[in-house]
Amino acid sequence: MSFALLRPGILRSCSLGFTQPRCALQLKSKGIQYYWLDHPYEKLHAKPSFYDRPQYHLNENSRSITVEGNIAVGKGTFARHLADVLYLKYIPGVNDDNFFIDRNFEPGLDYRDYNKVLPKRLQFYTTEMLYTDKDPIKDGKPLYLQQNYYMYRCLDYWKGCGHLFNTGQGFVMNRSPFATYVFARAMAECGLLSSDARDWLQYYDKHVSSVLFRPHLIVYLRSPVSLSRRNLDKRAVPWESGITDKFLEVIKQVYESEYLDKATRFSEVTTIDVEDYDFNDENDVTYIAEQLCKIDLDQKHLSTDIDTKLIHWRQAMFNTDSKYFSRMRFSNTRVCIERLFGIQVPDDMPEGGLTMAEAKRVVTLLKRDPRMHQWSVLNPWDGGSTLDVLLGRVRHNPLRRTYRYDEDTLKEMAMYRSFGYYSRTVEPVYAID
């Protein structure tokens, strides 16, 4: 079922014909509570928690909501306020800081600072370079950048599902990983990405997204291109002037003509007209949340064999065992990370990254930084330096060892080893013979 939220005056004066479902979203003002919100699940292993059944955690607001829309339409503001009204966890959007700033230091180590001494071809490619380069396909690495965005969105979504099953609190995410092909299509049509790279990115998306649950609810913020242009001008960010109206128009077209139609197969979709609401007004956001609470997000009457609407969540919530195994699955990020690294960018796509010889030059520069030889704070029991452990975040790592674990997994393993409860070692991946 897909419907649109129209003007507030019209919607308040008419009857939608909806009845409040038994297990629909509940407002924070209704007294929704999470008794396991302080449960330190991130520091505990999933398997020993067999005594902690997830059915005691889950409630009406154990839902996944994603906010989609064009650039600069207020997705972050709306998602943050909606999460506050519904008492859900807010997952902000991914930006360059997520994969270029190393939080292991105080202050964080920004890999983009090395661009001052690196030649153009070897620099860490940023979003600013994407929109300012005259020929990104030839001179830049747009595929490398989009793949990093996609990987971190997948990890954020995976961890959000883990938070849902462990604490019962749902989440609102600013742009999900399932909309990756929307930007791939727009970049290809505007000359920011080659057609081969677009096809590979779509194939990569299908390979990885198969392990993710589709969201319960997708909220699409519909707006004209002129509104996005006005908001971009208000930001006054110099490099955002490179975002053309054609690029914004293609994003809007792909969203409304393809993405939403395909998304209705697995999720509930709601369209909101941005010009009719003020997302900084608490009353408007509360009104939208009240209408979202009228959507049936269980769909228990549907068949598990035929209907695909919310099929992943209906199977996960089928009985106690399915809830337990789903919680154990999303509490371990290794499954998602193995999928993310399971397919490598073809060597004949220079826009996907550096060659081995070029990457060695970057590593030579990194080794000259004394901070890279400090003992690793994330995983000191492996005996690796900061360079060995953290360079795995940079996609093209010519070192012999790279760790396919994220920060949470490394911290978890380090904690267990410190008490002698975890004896498994990190498996090295040999990139060079």
Tab-separated table of C-alpha atoms in Angstrom:
chain	number	residue	atom	x	y	z
A	1	MET	CA	0.000	0.000	0.000
A	2	SER	CA	1.319	3.392	-0.935
A	3	PHE	CA	-0.305	6.715	-0.211
A	4	ALA	CA	0.671	10.352	-0.080
A	5	LEU	CA	0.330	12.906	2.679
A	6	LEU	CA	-1.384	15.910	1.143
A	7	ARG	CA	-1.863	19.396	2.454
A	8	PRO	CA	-2.498	19.539	6.203
A	9	GLY	CA	-5.753	21.421	5.862
A	10	ILE	CA	-7.213	18.887	3.444
A	11	LEU	CA	-6.025	15.878	5.383
A	12	ARG	CA	-7.353	17.088	8.712
A	13	SER	CA	-10.806	17.724	7.296
A	14	CYS	CA	-11.318	14.356	5.645
A	15	SER	CA	-11.477	10.747	6.732
A	16	LEU	CA	-8.821	8.384	5.435
A	17	GLY	CA	-10.785	5.305	6.323
A	18	PHE	CA	-7.877	3.838	8.292
A	19	THR	CA	-8.242	2.155	11.641
A	20	GLN	CA	-5.448	1.949	14.160
A	21	PRO	CA	-3.731	-1.444	13.705
A	22	ARG	CA	-2.977	-3.509	16.757
A	23	CYS	CA	0.769	-3.328	16.233
A	24	ALA	CA	1.297	0.053	14.574
A	25	LEU	CA	3.805	2.741	15.442
A	26	GLN	CA	3.200	4.613	18.676
A	27	LEU	CA	4.089	8.202	19.498
A	28	LYS	CA	6.531	8.964	22.271
A	29	SER	CA	3.786	10.922	24.005
A	30	LYS	CA	1.738	7.694	24.310
A	31	GLY	CA	4.223	6.373	26.854
A	32	ILE	CA	6.236	3.955	24.714
A	33	GLN	CA	9.126	2.513	26.752
A	34	TYR	CA	12.230	0.426	26.086
A	35	TYR	CA	13.285	-1.544	29.123
A	36	TRP	CA	16.426	-2.877	27.427
A	37	LEU	CA	17.673	0.386	25.931
A	38	ASP	CA	20.712	0.429	28.235
A	39	HIS	CA	21.594	-3.184	27.436
A	40	PRO	CA	25.317	-3.184	26.441
A	41	TYR	CA	24.785	-5.511	23.497
A	42	GLU	CA	27.653	-3.939	21.539
A	43	LYS	CA	30.136	-5.253	24.115
A	44	LEU	CA	28.688	-8.747	24.359
A	45	HIS	CA	28.819	-11.671	21.997
A	46	ALA	CA	25.549	-12.745	20.412
A	47	LYS	CA	25.730	-16.464	21.176
A	48	PRO	CA	26.012	-16.387	25.014
A	49	SER	CA	22.797	-14.342	25.175
A	50	PHE	CA	20.540	-17.358	24.558
A	51	TYR	CA	18.926	-16.751	27.934
A	52	ASP	CA	17.933	-13.251	26.818
A	53	ARG	CA	15.016	-13.873	24.487
A	54	PRO	CA	14.340	-11.022	22.024
A	55	GLN	CA	10.548	-11.239	22.320
A	56	TYR	CA	10.872	-9.410	25.639
A	57	HIS	CA	12.551	-6.503	23.845
A	58	LEU	CA	10.357	-5.980	20.793
A	59	ASN	CA	7.298	-3.727	20.820
A	60	GLU	CA	5.172	-1.621	18.463
A	61	ASN	CA	8.059	0.707	17.596
A	62	SER	CA	10.512	-2.018	16.640
A	63	ARG	CA	10.469	-0.803	13.031
A	64	SER	CA	12.954	0.296	10.414
A	65	ILE	CA	12.163	3.556	8.622
A	66	THR	CA	14.217	5.154	5.866
A	67	VAL	CA	13.840	8.698	4.555
A	68	GLU	CA	14.537	9.170	0.853
A	69	GLY	CA	14.528	12.192	-1.390
A	70	ASN	CA	16.566	14.501	-3.563
A	71	ILE	CA	19.614	16.444	-2.450
A	72	ALA	CA	18.999	19.315	-0.002
A	73	VAL	CA	15.285	18.737	0.639
A	74	GLY	CA	15.516	18.423	4.437
A	75	LYS	CA	15.893	14.655	4.863
A	76	GLY	CA	18.206	14.946	7.858
A	77	THR	CA	16.034	17.494	9.645
A	78	PHE	CA	12.861	15.508	9.083
A	79	ALA	CA	14.425	12.155	10.016
A	80	ARG	CA	15.894	13.562	13.224
A	81	HIS	CA	12.614	15.147	14.354
A	82	LEU	CA	10.592	12.091	13.326
A	83	ALA	CA	12.876	9.853	15.374
A	84	ASP	CA	12.384	12.126	18.363
A	85	VAL	CA	8.584	12.134	18.055
A	86	LEU	CA	8.403	8.344	17.666
A	87	TYR	CA	11.194	7.674	20.200
A	88	LEU	CA	13.362	5.890	17.628
A	89	LYS	CA	17.096	5.886	17.036
A	90	TYR	CA	18.288	8.377	14.437
A	91	ILE	CA	20.991	7.215	12.004
A	92	PRO	CA	22.454	10.229	10.174
A	93	GLY	CA	23.492	10.197	6.563
A	94	VAL	CA	26.950	9.140	5.431
A	95	ASN	CA	29.484	11.773	4.400
A	96	ASP	CA	33.193	11.903	3.634
A	97	ASP	CA	34.101	12.136	7.312
A	98	ASN	CA	32.866	8.589	7.905
A	99	PHE	CA	35.607	6.950	5.894
A	100	PHE	CA	38.336	9.606	5.790
A	101	ILE	CA	38.638	10.528	9.491
A	102	ASP	CA	40.299	8.037	11.826
A	103	ARG	CA	38.618	8.291	15.233
A	104	ASN	CA	41.411	6.308	16.875
A	105	PHE	CA	43.205	9.584	17.584
A	106	GLU	CA	42.210	12.696	19.484
A	107	PRO	CA	41.718	14.787	17.476
A	108	GLY	CA	40.896	12.438	14.635
A	109	LEU	CA	43.390	11.766	11.871
A	110	ASP	CA	42.039	13.040	8.563
A	111	TYR	CA	43.429	11.131	5.579
A	112	ARG	CA	42.441	14.005	3.319
A	113	ASP	CA	45.278	16.049	4.798
A	114	TYR	CA	47.714	13.896	2.821
A	115	ASN	CA	46.225	15.271	-0.404
A	116	LYS	CA	48.419	18.346	0.036
A	117	VAL	CA	51.553	16.341	-0.757
A	118	LEU	CA	50.088	13.680	-3.054
A	119	PRO	CA	49.783	14.102	-6.828
A	120	LYS	CA	46.327	14.440	-8.315
A	121	ARG	CA	45.985	10.795	-9.307
A	122	LEU	CA	46.964	9.452	-5.858
A	123	GLN	CA	44.824	11.739	-3.709
A	124	PHE	CA	42.017	10.443	-1.521
A	125	TYR	CA	38.995	11.166	-3.686
A	126	THR	CA	36.284	13.267	-2.040
A	127	THR	CA	32.793	14.453	-2.939
A	128	GLU	CA	34.156	17.941	-3.520
A	129	MET	CA	36.482	16.586	-6.205
A	130	LEU	CA	33.598	14.728	-7.830
A	131	TYR	CA	31.593	17.897	-8.467
A	132	THR	CA	34.532	20.170	-9.298
A	133	ASP	CA	36.596	17.987	-11.666
A	134	LYS	CA	36.056	18.680	-15.338
A	135	ASP	CA	36.326	14.995	-16.260
A	136	PRO	CA	35.794	12.817	-13.153
A	137	ILE	CA	35.859	9.565	-15.132
A	138	LYS	CA	39.324	10.260	-16.538
A	139	ASP	CA	40.902	12.306	-13.751
A	140	GLY	CA	39.101	11.029	-10.647
A	141	LYS	CA	37.791	7.940	-8.878
A	142	PRO	CA	33.986	8.328	-8.688
A	143	LEU	CA	33.363	4.584	-8.464
A	144	TYR	CA	35.711	4.350	-5.486
A	145	LEU	CA	33.799	7.162	-3.778
A	146	GLN	CA	30.344	5.713	-4.404
A	147	GLN	CA	31.425	2.278	-3.252
A	148	ASN	CA	32.624	3.743	0.042
A	149	TYR	CA	29.309	5.532	0.495
A	150	TYR	CA	27.467	2.315	-0.192
A	151	MET	CA	29.578	0.233	2.186
A	152	TYR	CA	29.110	2.596	5.103
A	153	ARG	CA	25.379	2.876	4.479
A	154	CYS	CA	25.142	-0.922	4.550
A	155	LEU	CA	27.074	-1.074	7.809
A	156	ASP	CA	24.898	1.623	9.378
A	157	TYR	CA	21.741	-0.178	8.291
A	158	TRP	CA	23.075	-3.519	9.562
A	159	LYS	CA	23.944	-2.023	12.945
A	160	GLY	CA	20.533	-0.357	13.067
A	161	CYS	CA	18.868	-3.761	12.661
A	162	GLY	CA	21.132	-5.104	15.392
A	163	HIS	CA	20.059	-2.260	17.653
A	164	LEU	CA	16.421	-3.062	16.874
A	165	PHE	CA	16.635	-6.749	17.785
A	166	ASN	CA	18.749	-6.179	20.908
A	167	THR	CA	16.941	-3.228	22.475
A	168	GLY	CA	13.560	-3.186	20.741
A	169	GLN	CA	14.037	0.417	19.626
A	170	GLY	CA	13.546	0.961	15.917
A	171	PHE	CA	15.497	3.436	13.838
A	172	VAL	CA	15.051	6.188	11.277
A	173	MET	CA	17.822	6.329	8.678
A	174	ASN	CA	18.687	9.204	6.401
A	175	ARG	CA	18.948	7.562	2.957
A	176	SER	CA	19.237	3.787	2.853
A	177	PRO	CA	21.750	1.699	0.868
A	178	PHE	CA	18.934	0.428	-1.374
A	179	ALA	CA	18.828	3.755	-3.239
A	180	THR	CA	22.405	3.450	-4.475
A	181	TYR	CA	21.442	2.736	-8.065
A	182	VAL	CA	19.461	6.000	-8.156
A	183	PHE	CA	22.669	7.989	-7.857
A	184	ALA	CA	24.519	5.561	-10.118
A	185	ARG	CA	21.992	6.222	-12.877
A	186	ALA	CA	22.098	9.980	-12.353
A	187	MET	CA	25.894	10.112	-12.325
A	188	ALA	CA	26.114	8.037	-15.500
A	189	GLU	CA	23.666	10.257	-17.385
A	190	CYS	CA	25.484	13.411	-16.270
A	191	GLY	CA	28.961	12.199	-17.203
A	192	LEU	CA	30.184	11.607	-13.643
A	193	LEU	CA	30.357	7.820	-13.953
A	194	SER	CA	30.967	5.495	-16.882
A	195	SER	CA	28.320	3.058	-18.032
A	196	ASP	CA	30.513	0.062	-17.111
A	197	ALA	CA	31.014	1.402	-13.602
A	198	ARG	CA	27.272	2.012	-13.294
A	199	ASP	CA	26.500	-1.578	-14.296
A	200	TRP	CA	29.107	-2.935	-11.893
A	201	LEU	CA	27.782	-0.811	-9.026
A	202	GLN	CA	24.252	-2.085	-9.645
A	203	TYR	CA	25.540	-5.659	-9.699
A	204	TYR	CA	27.460	-5.000	-6.480
A	205	ASP	CA	24.301	-3.590	-4.900
A	206	LYS	CA	22.264	-6.683	-5.770
A	207	HIS	CA	24.977	-8.947	-4.375
A	208	VAL	CA	25.252	-7.158	-1.022
A	209	SER	CA	21.651	-6.072	-0.423
A	210	SER	CA	20.484	-9.690	-0.530
A	211	VAL	CA	21.637	-10.108	3.082
A	212	LEU	CA	19.755	-7.012	4.294
A	213	PHE	CA	16.136	-6.750	5.385
A	214	ARG	CA	14.107	-4.232	3.424
A	215	PRO	CA	12.788	-1.405	5.617
A	216	HIS	CA	9.305	-1.509	7.080
A	217	LEU	CA	8.495	1.986	5.853
A	218	ILE	CA	10.028	4.254	3.214
A	219	VAL	CA	9.182	7.945	3.496
A	220	TYR	CA	9.877	9.767	0.240
A	221	LEU	CA	10.155	13.555	0.397
A	222	ARG	CA	8.858	14.855	-2.921
A	223	SER	CA	10.005	18.309	-3.957
A	224	PRO	CA	10.680	20.272	-7.150
A	225	VAL	CA	14.212	20.769	-8.370
A	226	SER	CA	13.903	24.491	-7.735
A	227	LEU	CA	13.571	23.847	-3.988
A	228	SER	CA	16.777	21.810	-3.944
A	229	ARG	CA	18.549	24.572	-5.844
A	230	ARG	CA	17.364	27.231	-3.376
A	231	ASN	CA	18.519	25.169	-0.405
A	232	LEU	CA	21.900	24.562	-2.021
A	233	ASP	CA	22.296	28.293	-2.567
A	234	LYS	CA	21.427	28.929	1.095
A	235	ARG	CA	24.136	26.540	2.230
A	236	ALA	CA	26.697	28.595	0.308
A	237	VAL	CA	29.105	25.659	0.023
A	238	PRO	CA	31.406	26.553	-2.894
A	239	TRP	CA	31.808	23.070	-4.397
A	240	GLU	CA	28.052	22.350	-4.273
A	241	SER	CA	27.644	24.802	-7.140
A	242	GLY	CA	28.873	21.944	-9.339
A	243	ILE	CA	25.614	20.050	-8.715
A	244	THR	CA	23.665	20.765	-11.888
A	245	ASP	CA	19.909	20.970	-12.323
A	246	LYS	CA	20.087	18.051	-14.742
A	247	PHE	CA	21.652	15.890	-12.037
A	248	LEU	CA	18.882	16.812	-9.594
A	249	GLU	CA	16.211	16.221	-12.230
A	250	VAL	CA	17.505	12.731	-13.058
A	251	ILE	CA	17.592	11.801	-9.361
A	252	LYS	CA	13.994	12.931	-8.984
A	253	GLN	CA	12.918	11.068	-12.115
A	254	VAL	CA	14.592	7.762	-11.160
A	255	TYR	CA	13.207	7.951	-7.644
A	256	GLU	CA	9.616	8.498	-8.730
A	257	SER	CA	9.556	6.342	-11.861
A	258	GLU	CA	11.565	3.302	-10.757
A	259	TYR	CA	12.699	3.199	-7.148
A	260	LEU	CA	9.347	3.733	-5.432
A	261	ASP	CA	7.566	1.256	-7.709
A	262	LYS	CA	10.112	-1.452	-6.956
A	263	ALA	CA	10.193	-0.616	-3.253
A	264	THR	CA	6.457	-1.215	-2.858
A	265	ARG	CA	7.061	-4.929	-3.437
A	266	PHE	CA	8.837	-5.274	-0.088
A	267	SER	CA	8.049	-2.145	1.954
A	268	GLU	CA	5.326	0.339	2.724
A	269	VAL	CA	5.911	3.606	0.861
A	270	THR	CA	4.636	7.045	1.840
A	271	THR	CA	5.137	10.224	-0.180
A	272	ILE	CA	5.257	13.626	1.526
A	273	ASP	CA	5.123	16.916	-0.332
A	274	VAL	CA	7.926	19.006	1.166
A	275	GLU	CA	6.355	22.340	0.235
A	276	ASP	CA	3.289	21.612	2.389
A	277	TYR	CA	5.186	21.142	5.658
A	278	ASP	CA	7.792	22.811	7.814
A	279	PHE	CA	10.073	20.109	9.202
A	280	ASN	CA	11.361	22.474	11.878
A	281	ASP	CA	7.808	22.827	13.208
A	282	GLU	CA	7.113	20.211	15.869
A	283	ASN	CA	3.375	20.284	15.165
A	284	ASP	CA	3.852	19.430	11.483
A	285	VAL	CA	6.229	16.566	12.242
A	286	THR	CA	3.896	15.262	14.950
A	287	TYR	CA	0.980	15.372	12.524
A	288	ILE	CA	2.951	13.406	9.929
A	289	ALA	CA	3.935	10.879	12.596
A	290	GLU	CA	0.283	10.450	13.567
A	291	GLN	CA	-0.584	9.566	9.982
A	292	LEU	CA	2.318	7.126	9.796
A	293	CYS	CA	0.970	5.416	12.914
A	294	LYS	CA	-2.121	4.423	10.903
A	295	ILE	CA	-0.133	2.151	8.582
A	296	ASP	CA	-0.182	-1.573	9.248
A	297	LEU	CA	3.489	-2.561	9.424
A	298	ASP	CA	2.879	-6.192	10.362
A	299	GLN	CA	0.847	-7.497	7.411
A	300	LYS	CA	0.332	-10.814	9.196
A	301	HIS	CA	-2.592	-11.634	6.920
A	302	LEU	CA	-0.263	-11.981	3.916
A	303	SER	CA	1.007	-15.332	2.736
A	304	THR	CA	4.640	-16.190	3.387
A	305	ASP	CA	4.900	-18.154	0.138
A	306	ILE	CA	3.297	-15.711	-2.313
A	307	ASP	CA	3.281	-12.149	-0.974
A	308	THR	CA	6.611	-10.321	-0.756
A	309	LYS	CA	5.416	-7.314	1.248
A	310	LEU	CA	7.556	-7.151	4.425
A	311	ILE	CA	8.549	-10.755	3.755
A	312	HIS	CA	11.892	-10.470	5.566
A	313	TRP	CA	10.394	-9.056	8.745
A	314	ARG	CA	7.408	-11.411	8.738
A	315	GLN	CA	9.761	-14.371	8.563
A	316	ALA	CA	12.039	-12.908	11.230
A	317	MET	CA	9.107	-12.304	13.601
A	318	PHE	CA	7.394	-15.636	12.902
A	319	ASN	CA	8.229	-17.297	16.229
A	320	THR	CA	10.656	-17.134	19.122
A	321	ASP	CA	13.439	-19.018	17.360
A	322	SER	CA	13.290	-16.839	14.256
A	323	LYS	CA	13.558	-13.707	16.407
A	324	TYR	CA	16.505	-15.158	18.290
A	325	PHE	CA	18.420	-16.157	15.153
A	326	SER	CA	17.703	-12.784	13.519
A	327	ARG	CA	19.044	-11.014	16.593
A	328	MET	CA	22.150	-13.211	16.592
A	329	ARG	CA	22.646	-12.583	12.873
A	330	PHE	CA	22.519	-8.792	13.037
A	331	SER	CA	24.628	-8.726	16.196
A	332	ASN	CA	27.595	-9.915	14.139
A	333	THR	CA	28.741	-7.591	11.374
A	334	ARG	CA	31.016	-10.172	9.797
A	335	VAL	CA	28.296	-11.483	7.461
A	336	CYS	CA	27.704	-8.018	6.035
A	337	ILE	CA	31.402	-7.182	5.801
A	338	GLU	CA	32.209	-10.415	3.984
A	339	ARG	CA	29.582	-9.522	1.390
A	340	LEU	CA	30.947	-5.993	1.060
A	341	PHE	CA	34.441	-7.296	0.347
A	342	GLY	CA	33.300	-10.351	-1.587
A	343	ILE	CA	33.496	-8.652	-4.997
A	344	GLN	CA	36.453	-6.568	-6.085
A	345	VAL	CA	36.380	-3.745	-8.603
A	346	PRO	CA	37.727	-4.923	-11.991
A	347	ASP	CA	41.255	-3.808	-12.752
A	348	ASP	CA	40.200	-2.264	-16.069
A	349	MET	CA	38.178	0.428	-14.248
A	350	PRO	CA	40.675	3.142	-13.240
A	351	GLU	CA	37.840	5.179	-11.746
A	352	GLY	CA	37.451	2.440	-9.128
A	353	GLY	CA	40.737	3.181	-7.381
A	354	LEU	CA	44.488	2.907	-7.623
A	355	THR	CA	46.713	0.319	-9.181
A	356	MET	CA	49.026	-1.694	-6.954
A	357	ALA	CA	52.046	0.444	-7.856
A	358	GLU	CA	50.129	3.659	-7.149
A	359	ALA	CA	48.826	2.330	-3.848
A	360	LYS	CA	52.366	1.446	-2.745
A	361	ARG	CA	53.359	5.078	-3.169
A	362	VAL	CA	50.490	6.139	-0.904
A	363	VAL	CA	51.468	3.582	1.738
A	364	THR	CA	55.073	4.782	1.604
A	365	LEU	CA	53.854	8.253	2.518
A	366	LEU	CA	51.626	6.933	5.304
A	367	LYS	CA	54.527	5.020	6.839
A	368	ARG	CA	56.432	8.275	7.244
A	369	ASP	CA	53.766	9.523	9.644
A	370	PRO	CA	54.873	8.559	13.200
A	371	ARG	CA	51.253	8.163	14.279
A	372	MET	CA	50.916	5.189	11.966
A	373	HIS	CA	53.460	3.227	14.000
A	374	GLN	CA	51.729	3.632	17.341
A	375	TRP	CA	50.268	0.603	19.039
A	376	SER	CA	46.730	-0.009	17.871
A	377	VAL	CA	44.092	1.096	20.356
A	378	LEU	CA	41.313	-0.790	18.598
A	379	ASN	CA	42.950	-4.208	18.667
A	380	PRO	CA	46.281	-4.168	20.550
A	381	TRP	CA	46.239	-7.930	21.212
A	382	ASP	CA	46.906	-8.661	17.544
A	383	GLY	CA	50.279	-6.999	17.725
A	384	GLY	CA	49.583	-4.813	14.719
A	385	SER	CA	50.407	-1.156	14.361
A	386	THR	CA	47.810	1.487	13.691
A	387	LEU	CA	48.740	1.412	10.011
A	388	ASP	CA	48.180	-2.347	9.761
A	389	VAL	CA	44.781	-2.280	11.443
A	390	LEU	CA	43.276	0.943	10.167
A	391	LEU	CA	44.496	0.995	6.593
A	392	GLY	CA	41.852	-1.620	5.872
A	393	ARG	CA	39.365	1.260	5.775
A	394	VAL	CA	41.110	2.573	2.677
A	395	ARG	CA	39.860	0.386	-0.108
A	396	HIS	CA	43.146	-0.193	-1.920
A	397	ASN	CA	45.577	-1.541	0.639
A	398	PRO	CA	48.687	-3.202	-0.847
A	399	LEU	CA	49.847	-4.522	2.530
A	400	ARG	CA	49.906	-8.254	3.065
A	401	ARG	CA	47.388	-8.135	5.893
A	402	THR	CA	44.064	-6.362	6.035
A	403	TYR	CA	41.318	-6.941	8.576
A	404	ARG	CA	37.767	-7.353	7.412
A	405	TYR	CA	36.248	-6.221	10.668
A	406	ASP	CA	34.748	-2.917	11.637
A	407	GLU	CA	35.425	-0.974	14.819
A	408	ASP	CA	32.747	-2.657	16.900
A	409	THR	CA	33.944	-6.148	16.032
A	410	LEU	CA	37.540	-5.230	16.773
A	411	LYS	CA	36.586	-3.752	20.121
A	412	GLU	CA	34.531	-6.836	20.947
A	413	MET	CA	37.389	-9.199	20.103
A	414	ALA	CA	39.857	-7.087	22.061
A	415	MET	CA	37.601	-7.152	25.117
A	416	TYR	CA	37.192	-10.921	25.051
A	417	ARG	CA	40.898	-11.515	24.576
A	418	SER	CA	41.736	-9.261	27.499
A	419	PHE	CA	39.789	-11.611	29.776
A	420	GLY	CA	40.943	-14.791	28.048
A	421	TYR	CA	37.477	-15.682	26.710
A	422	TYR	CA	38.225	-15.268	23.032
A	423	SER	CA	41.021	-17.235	21.447
A	424	ARG	CA	40.274	-16.942	17.732
A	425	THR	CA	42.755	-14.848	15.781
A	426	VAL	CA	42.035	-12.459	12.981
A	427	GLU	CA	42.325	-14.231	9.662
A	428	PRO	CA	44.760	-12.423	7.355
A	429	VAL	CA	43.829	-11.835	3.736
A	430	TYR	CA	46.874	-12.069	1.531
A	431	ALA	CA	46.785	-9.414	-1.145
A	432	ILE	CA	50.337	-10.012	-2.395
A	433	ASP	CA	52.158	-13.316	-2.699
